[in-house]
Coordinates of C-alpha atoms in Angstrom, one line a residue:
X8 CA 0.0 0.0 0.0
X9 CA 2.9 2.3 0.7
X10 CA 4.2 1.9 -2.8
X11 CA 0.8 2.6 -4.3
X12 CA 0.3 5.7 -2.2
X13 CA 3.7 7.0 -3.0
X14 CA 3.0 6.5 -6.7
X15 CA -0.4 8.2 -6.6
X16 CA 1.2 11.1 -4.8
X17 CA 3.9 11.5 -7.4
X18 CA 1.3 11.5 -10.2
X19 CA -1.0 13.7 -8.3
X20 CA 1.7 16.3 -8.1
X21 CA 3.3 15.9 -11.5
X22 CA 2.0 12.7 -13.0
X23 CA 5.3 11.4 -14.0
X24 CA 5.7 7.9 -12.6
X25 CA 3.9 4.6 -12.5
X26 CA 3.9 1.0 -11.5
X27 CA 1.5 -1.9 -10.5
X28 CA 0.5 -2.0 -6.9
X29 CA 2.1 -5.5 -6.5
X30 CA 5.3 -5.6 -4.4
X31 CA 7.0 -7.1 -7.5
X32 CA 8.1 -4.8 -10.3
X33 CA 7.2 -7.3 -13.0
X34 CA 4.2 -6.2 -15.1
X35 CA 1.2 -8.5 -15.5
X36 CA 1.1 -9.8 -19.0
X37 CA -1.9 -11.4 -20.7
X38 CA -1.4 -14.7 -22.6
X39 CA -0.2 -14.1 -26.1
X40 CA -3.3 -15.8 -27.5
X41 CA -5.6 -13.2 -25.9
X42 CA -7.8 -11.6 -28.5
X43 CA -8.3 -7.8 -28.3
X44 CA -11.8 -6.6 -29.4
X45 CA -11.8 -3.7 -31.9
X46 CA -14.2 -0.9 -31.0
X47 CA -15.6 1.5 -33.6
X48 CA -13.9 4.9 -33.6
X49 CA -17.3 6.6 -33.5
X50 CA -20.6 5.0 -33.1
X51 CA -22.8 5.7 -36.1
X52 CA -20.1 7.6 -38.0
X53 CA -17.9 6.1 -40.8
X54 CA -15.0 8.7 -41.2
X55 CA -13.4 9.1 -44.6
X56 CA -10.0 9.5 -42.9
X57 CA -8.7 8.7 -39.4
X58 CA -5.3 9.5 -37.9
X59 CA -4.2 8.6 -34.4
X60 CA -1.8 11.3 -33.1
X61 CA 0.7 11.1 -30.3
X62 CA 1.1 13.5 -27.4
X63 CA 1.6 17.1 -28.5
X64 CA 3.6 17.8 -25.4
X65 CA 5.3 14.9 -23.6
X66 CA 5.9 17.1 -20.5
X67 CA 2.3 18.4 -20.2
X68 CA -0.1 16.9 -17.7
X69 CA -2.7 19.6 -17.5
X70 CA -3.0 22.3 -14.8
X71 CA -2.1 20.4 -11.6
X72 CA -3.8 23.0 -9.5
X73 CA -7.1 22.6 -11.4
X74 CA -6.9 18.9 -12.0
X75 CA -5.9 17.1 -8.9
X76 CA -3.7 18.7 -6.3
X77 CA -6.6 19.8 -4.1
X78 CA -9.0 16.9 -3.2
X79 CA -12.6 17.8 -3.2
X80 CA -14.6 17.6 0.1
X81 CA -16.6 14.5 -0.9
X82 CA -16.9 10.9 0.3
X83 CA -15.0 8.1 -1.4
X84 CA -18.4 6.8 -2.7
X85 CA -18.8 10.1 -4.6
X86 CA -15.4 10.0 -6.1
X87 CA -15.3 9.8 -10.0
X88 CA -11.5 9.7 -10.1
X89 CA -9.5 6.5 -10.6
X90 CA -5.9 5.6 -10.8
X91 CA -4.9 3.0 -13.4
X92 CA -1.6 1.1 -13.0
X93 CA 0.3 -1.6 -14.9
X94 CA -0.1 0.0 -18.3
X95 CA 2.5 -0.7 -21.1
X96 CA 5.7 1.3 -20.6
X97 CA 5.3 3.1 -23.9
X98 CA 1.5 3.6 -23.4
X99 CA -0.2 6.6 -25.0
X100 CA -3.5 8.3 -24.2
X101 CA -4.9 6.8 -27.4
X102 CA -3.8 3.3 -26.3
X103 CA -5.9 3.5 -23.1
X104 CA -8.9 5.5 -24.3
X105 CA -9.4 3.3 -27.4
X106 CA -10.0 0.4 -24.9
X107 CA -12.6 2.4 -23.0
X108 CA -15.2 3.2 -25.7
X109 CA -18.7 3.0 -24.2
X110 CA -17.5 2.9 -20.6
X111 CA -18.0 6.5 -19.5
X112 CA -17.5 10.1 -20.5
X113 CA -14.1 11.5 -19.6
X114 CA -13.7 14.8 -17.8
X115 CA -9.9 14.6 -17.7
X116 CA -7.0 12.1 -17.8
X117 CA -3.2 12.2 -17.4
X118 CA -0.5 9.8 -18.4
X119 CA 2.3 8.9 -16.1
X120 CA 5.5 7.7 -17.7
X121 CA 7.6 4.9 -16.2
X122 CA 10.9 5.6 -14.4
X123 CA 13.8 3.5 -13.1
X124 CA 11.7 2.8 -10.0
X125 CA 8.4 2.2 -11.7
X126 CA 8.7 0.0 -14.8
X127 CA 5.1 0.4 -16.2
X128 CA 3.0 3.4 -17.0
X129 CA 0.0 4.7 -15.1
X130 CA -2.9 7.0 -15.8
X131 CA -5.3 9.1 -13.7
X132 CA -8.8 9.2 -15.2
X133 CA -11.6 11.4 -14.0
X134 CA -15.0 10.4 -15.3
X135 CA -17.9 12.7 -15.8
X136 CA -20.1 10.7 -13.4
X137 CA -19.9 7.6 -11.1
X138 CA -21.3 5.2 -13.7
X139 CA -18.1 5.3 -15.8
X140 CA -16.0 4.7 -12.7
X141 CA -18.0 1.7 -11.7
X142 CA -17.9 0.1 -15.2
X143 CA -14.1 0.5 -15.4
X144 CA -13.5 -1.0 -12.0
X145 CA -15.8 -3.9 -12.7
X146 CA -14.1 -4.6 -16.0
X147 CA -10.7 -4.6 -14.2
X148 CA -11.9 -7.0 -11.5
X149 CA -13.2 -9.4 -14.1
X150 CA -10.0 -9.3 -16.1
X151 CA -11.7 -8.0 -19.3
X152 CA -10.0 -4.6 -19.3
X153 CA -6.6 -4.7 -20.9
X154 CA -4.2 -2.6 -23.0
X155 CA -2.0 -4.4 -25.4
X156 CA -0.8 -7.5 -23.5
X157 CA -1.1 -5.8 -20.1
X158 CA -3.9 -6.2 -17.6
X159 CA -4.2 -2.8 -15.8
X160 CA -5.4 -2.5 -12.2
X161 CA -7.9 0.2 -11.3
X162 CA -8.5 1.8 -7.9
X163 CA -10.0 4.9 -6.6
X164 CA -7.7 7.9 -6.7
X165 CA -7.0 9.6 -3.3
X166 CA -7.6 12.9 -5.0
X167 CA -11.4 12.9 -5.0
X168 CA -13.4 14.5 -7.7
X169 CA -17.2 14.9 -7.7
X170 CA -19.5 14.0 -10.6
X171 CA -20.8 16.7 -12.9
X172 CA -24.3 17.2 -14.4
X173 CA -24.8 16.1 -18.0
X174 CA -23.6 18.6 -20.6
X175 CA -23.1 18.7 -24.3
X176 CA -19.5 19.9 -23.8
X177 CA -16.8 17.2 -24.0
X178 CA -13.2 16.5 -24.7
X179 CA -14.0 16.3 -28.4
X180 CA -13.9 19.6 -30.5
X181 CA -15.7 19.4 -33.9
X182 CA -14.8 21.9 -36.6
X183 CA -16.0 22.5 -40.1
X184 CA -14.6 24.8 -42.7
X185 CA -12.1 25.1 -45.6
X186 CA -9.6 22.3 -45.8
X187 CA -6.8 24.9 -45.6
X188 CA -7.9 25.4 -41.9
X189 CA -9.4 22.0 -41.0
X190 CA -6.3 19.9 -41.2
X191 CA -4.2 18.4 -38.5
X192 CA -1.0 20.3 -39.3
X193 CA -2.7 23.7 -39.3
X194 CA -4.8 23.0 -36.2
X195 CA -1.7 21.9 -34.2
X196 CA 0.1 25.1 -35.3
X197 CA -2.9 27.2 -34.3
X198 CA -3.3 25.5 -30.9
X199 CA 0.3 26.1 -30.2
X200 CA -0.1 29.8 -31.1
X201 CA -2.9 30.1 -28.5
X202 CA -0.3 29.4 -25.8
X203 CA -1.6 26.3 -24.2
X204 CA -0.3 22.7 -24.1
X205 CA -2.3 19.5 -24.5
X206 CA -2.3 15.8 -24.9
X207 CA -4.2 14.5 -28.0
X208 CA -6.2 11.3 -28.5
X209 CA -7.0 11.5 -32.2
X210 CA -7.9 13.6 -35.2
X211 CA -10.6 12.3 -37.6
X212 CA -12.1 13.6 -40.8
X213 CA -15.8 12.9 -40.7
X214 CA -16.8 14.1 -44.1
X215 CA -15.5 16.3 -47.0
X216 CA -17.5 18.0 -49.8
X217 CA -15.5 20.2 -52.2
X218 CA -13.2 22.3 -50.2
X219 CA -15.3 22.0 -47.0
X220 CA -14.2 19.4 -44.4
X221 CA -15.8 18.3 -41.2
X222 CA -13.4 16.9 -38.6
X223 CA -13.1 16.1 -34.9
X224 CA -10.1 16.6 -32.6
X225 CA -10.2 14.6 -29.4
X226 CA -8.1 15.8 -26.5
X227 CA -7.2 13.8 -23.5
X228 CA -9.2 16.1 -21.3
X229 CA -12.1 18.5 -21.4
X230 CA -10.6 20.3 -18.5
X231 CA -8.0 22.9 -19.5
X232 CA -7.6 21.3 -23.0
X233 CA -10.7 21.0 -25.1
X234 CA -12.4 23.8 -23.3
X235 CA -9.4 26.1 -23.9
X236 CA -9.2 25.1 -27.6
X237 CA -12.9 25.7 -28.1
X238 CA -12.8 29.2 -26.5
X239 CA -9.7 30.1 -28.5
X240 CA -11.3 28.9 -31.8
X241 CA -14.4 30.9 -31.2
X242 CA -12.4 34.1 -30.5
X243 CA -10.3 33.5 -33.5
X244 CA -13.3 33.0 -35.7
X245 CA -14.9 36.3 -34.6
X246 CA -11.7 38.3 -34.6
X247 CA -10.4 40.4 -37.5
X248 CA -7.6 38.8 -39.5
X249 CA -6.1 41.8 -41.3
X250 CA -7.8 41.5 -44.7
X251 CA -11.4 41.0 -46.0
X252 CA -10.3 37.9 -47.8
X253 CA -9.0 36.2 -44.7
X254 CA -12.0 37.4 -42.7
X255 CA -14.3 35.8 -45.2
X256 CA -12.2 32.6 -45.2
X257 CA -12.6 32.3 -41.4
X258 CA -16.3 33.2 -41.6
X259 CA -16.8 29.8 -43.2
X260 CA -15.5 28.0 -40.1
X261 CA -17.9 26.6 -37.4
X262 CA -17.1 24.7 -34.2
X263 CA -19.2 22.3 -32.1
X264 CA -18.9 19.8 -29.4
X265 CA -18.4 16.2 -30.5
X266 CA -19.5 13.1 -28.7
X267 CA -16.9 11.4 -26.5
X268 CA -16.5 7.8 -27.9
X269 CA -15.9 6.8 -24.3
X270 CA -19.4 7.9 -23.3
X271 CA -21.9 5.2 -22.6
X272 CA -23.6 4.0 -25.8

């Protein structure tokens, strides 16, 4: 228990280390014959193009003051935050969240890279409500939740976070407009110019007609990431851009909240 508490404290402060709660440092591997189910990227949507993207900033783990350094005054039974250990050493946000489609809407999550002391990765996940927490813990206990060949362990995080009422906002930002704007390279450059850092799950093109494209960019978190990107995009759309031509170009851009694929189906 001391090792687990020490690890959770390290990730709560900076989210940089991880390991299984076992006293042994050996990761738990699944049999090589284990079959991994493939979940659809988005229920009801067949994208014309999909691209999984890696972390934009390997050193960014959200705003620690907003995310998890101050536990909320709630009971353990009300806590929507879990700590997941024994993840693959090279695990990404996409690796974990792609295994959680339909489990529960994500408020925020943070990856914890392995160190010399902790040989496997870990992740803190905050669900929108208690139902998601309960589903993931149940899957972990029955051995049906796994990432690659690793069987993660899930426990309540000591940094407690309360559930939130349903809202259309999510960690997925949808954007439609000219292909010169709605493309991965330009959006990453634009987000960087806004002055915030983030971890990305995926970028997917939903449809494209002529020079107008509809795409969705999924962040690791709504908190401090998708919410910031949405606010910055809205301001950028309404702001002047120095020429009538560029203003007209941006006037064709619209943003919306996409559905989190982790949300219960």
